[in-house]
XYZ file of C-alpha atoms in Angstrom:
151
model
C -21.755 18.535 44.716
C -21.026 22.133 43.791
C -23.656 24.667 44.676
C -23.729 28.069 43.100
C -25.473 31.188 44.105
C -27.604 32.320 41.154
C -27.508 35.851 42.283
C -23.715 35.767 42.260
C -23.140 34.100 38.922
C -25.604 34.635 36.078
C -25.921 31.891 33.480
C -25.652 28.992 35.930
C -28.513 26.510 36.259
C -28.813 23.208 37.958
C -29.507 19.972 36.100
C -30.635 17.415 38.636
C -27.745 17.446 41.111
C -24.990 19.024 38.997
C -24.410 22.683 38.325
C -24.065 23.454 34.633
C -22.579 26.756 33.568
C -24.361 28.708 30.844
C -27.437 26.415 30.945
C -29.666 28.986 29.273
C -27.308 29.417 26.348
C -26.930 25.692 25.864
C -30.689 25.205 25.840
C -31.044 27.978 23.285
C -28.319 26.564 21.001
C -29.569 23.003 21.082
C -33.267 23.719 20.914
C -35.101 22.253 17.910
C -35.827 25.385 15.907
C -32.978 27.684 16.868
C -32.432 30.614 14.537
C -29.893 33.217 15.549
C -29.658 35.735 12.720
C -31.611 37.769 10.222
C -32.705 35.650 7.250
C -31.814 32.335 8.893
C -34.211 29.462 8.559
C -35.014 26.583 10.832
C -34.354 22.965 9.802
C -37.984 22.460 8.823
C -37.980 25.606 6.647
C -34.717 24.577 5.009
C -36.086 21.145 4.096
C -39.089 22.588 2.270
C -37.037 24.982 0.142
C -36.259 23.572 -3.336
C -32.627 23.328 -4.357
C -31.365 25.607 -7.092
C -29.370 24.021 -9.910
C -25.674 24.750 -9.863
C -24.370 26.321 -13.020
C -20.996 25.195 -14.399
C -19.025 27.763 -16.238
C -17.487 26.522 -19.516
C -14.212 28.353 -18.800
C -13.292 26.141 -15.839
C -10.351 23.771 -16.364
C -11.269 20.110 -16.442
C -10.827 18.261 -13.131
C -7.767 16.158 -12.580
C -8.400 12.467 -13.138
C -8.750 10.406 -9.990
C -5.807 8.158 -9.323
C -8.047 5.383 -8.091
C -9.803 5.261 -11.420
C -6.499 5.229 -13.272
C -5.259 2.342 -11.178
C -8.480 0.427 -11.751
C -8.173 1.073 -15.492
C -4.643 -0.339 -15.481
C -5.761 -3.379 -13.474
C -8.473 -3.942 -16.034
C -5.918 -3.942 -18.826
C -3.688 -6.290 -16.896
C -6.612 -8.638 -16.355
C -7.391 -8.784 -20.049
C -3.758 -9.455 -21.013
C -3.462 -12.066 -18.285
C -6.580 -13.812 -19.518
C -5.210 -13.676 -23.078
C -1.993 -15.262 -21.843
C -3.915 -18.046 -20.144
C -5.790 -18.806 -23.370
C -2.571 -19.726 -25.195
C -1.723 -23.385 -25.121
C 1.962 -23.000 -26.012
C 4.184 -24.637 -23.381
C 6.317 -22.300 -21.347
C 10.058 -22.512 -22.022
C 12.131 -23.859 -19.225
C 14.862 -21.621 -17.872
C 18.260 -22.481 -19.219
C 20.208 -24.300 -16.489
C 23.603 -25.817 -16.654
C 23.414 -29.591 -16.494
C 25.034 -31.146 -13.395
C 27.385 -33.231 -15.594
C 28.890 -30.009 -17.006
C 29.408 -28.618 -13.517
C 31.106 -31.838 -12.387
C 33.338 -31.893 -15.477
C 34.396 -28.305 -14.817
C 35.289 -29.130 -11.201
C 37.347 -32.194 -12.242
C 39.527 -29.964 -14.460
C 40.739 -27.971 -11.439
C 44.229 -29.194 -10.411
C 44.898 -30.405 -6.823
C 41.201 -30.362 -5.897
C 40.329 -32.988 -3.251
C 37.176 -35.066 -3.498
C 35.669 -33.477 -0.323
C 36.235 -29.963 -1.614
C 34.824 -30.956 -4.977
C 31.610 -32.283 -3.423
C 31.150 -29.164 -1.268
C 31.653 -26.905 -4.285
C 29.380 -29.065 -6.424
C 26.547 -28.661 -3.884
C 26.961 -24.869 -3.986
C 27.198 -24.588 -7.780
C 24.147 -26.686 -8.612
C 22.054 -24.392 -6.399
C 23.188 -21.152 -8.001
C 23.662 -20.775 -11.726
C 25.385 -17.439 -11.332
C 28.100 -18.945 -9.142
C 28.901 -21.461 -11.918
C 29.072 -18.725 -14.530
C 31.432 -16.767 -12.268
C 33.625 -19.874 -11.826
C 33.902 -20.345 -15.545
C 35.070 -16.745 -16.043
C 37.950 -17.153 -13.562
C 41.376 -18.314 -14.780
C 42.187 -21.948 -13.927
C 44.816 -21.140 -11.255
C 42.236 -19.024 -9.261
C 39.281 -21.386 -9.356
C 40.337 -23.657 -6.464
C 40.957 -20.758 -4.062
C 37.707 -19.050 -5.059
C 35.651 -22.182 -4.496
C 37.222 -22.703 -1.048
C 36.416 -19.137 -0.042
C 32.717 -19.459 -0.905
C 30.424 -19.511 2.168
């Protein structure tokens, strides 16, 4: 416990067992109706005073649109188009995929291609359409080496 000599240091008061510096100032600041300047009003006086209407000058530039509102507006448009899309009963077109028989026929055309290599390559090509398109663009003498290099 710190004890202070009031005669030595002004502005120190004790609060129960602790010494609080500037006790008098703290009490003044946090008192209920503290007014510290000319023309200031207490909280009760402020509450009774009617608010004055704020005038808006016509020369002011319009405020920038809120981004949140713009995003919500776009989402609203998306919702309406999505609902319109759901209303249509037309079946969706299936993506164009190369039939497995065509992939197998292309692999059988490669000269000196063993059956094991053909099966491994077939498994890779049926999973990825782009790989098959790439294979078909290669010249015949490069296809075997390219298929064996694939991971």
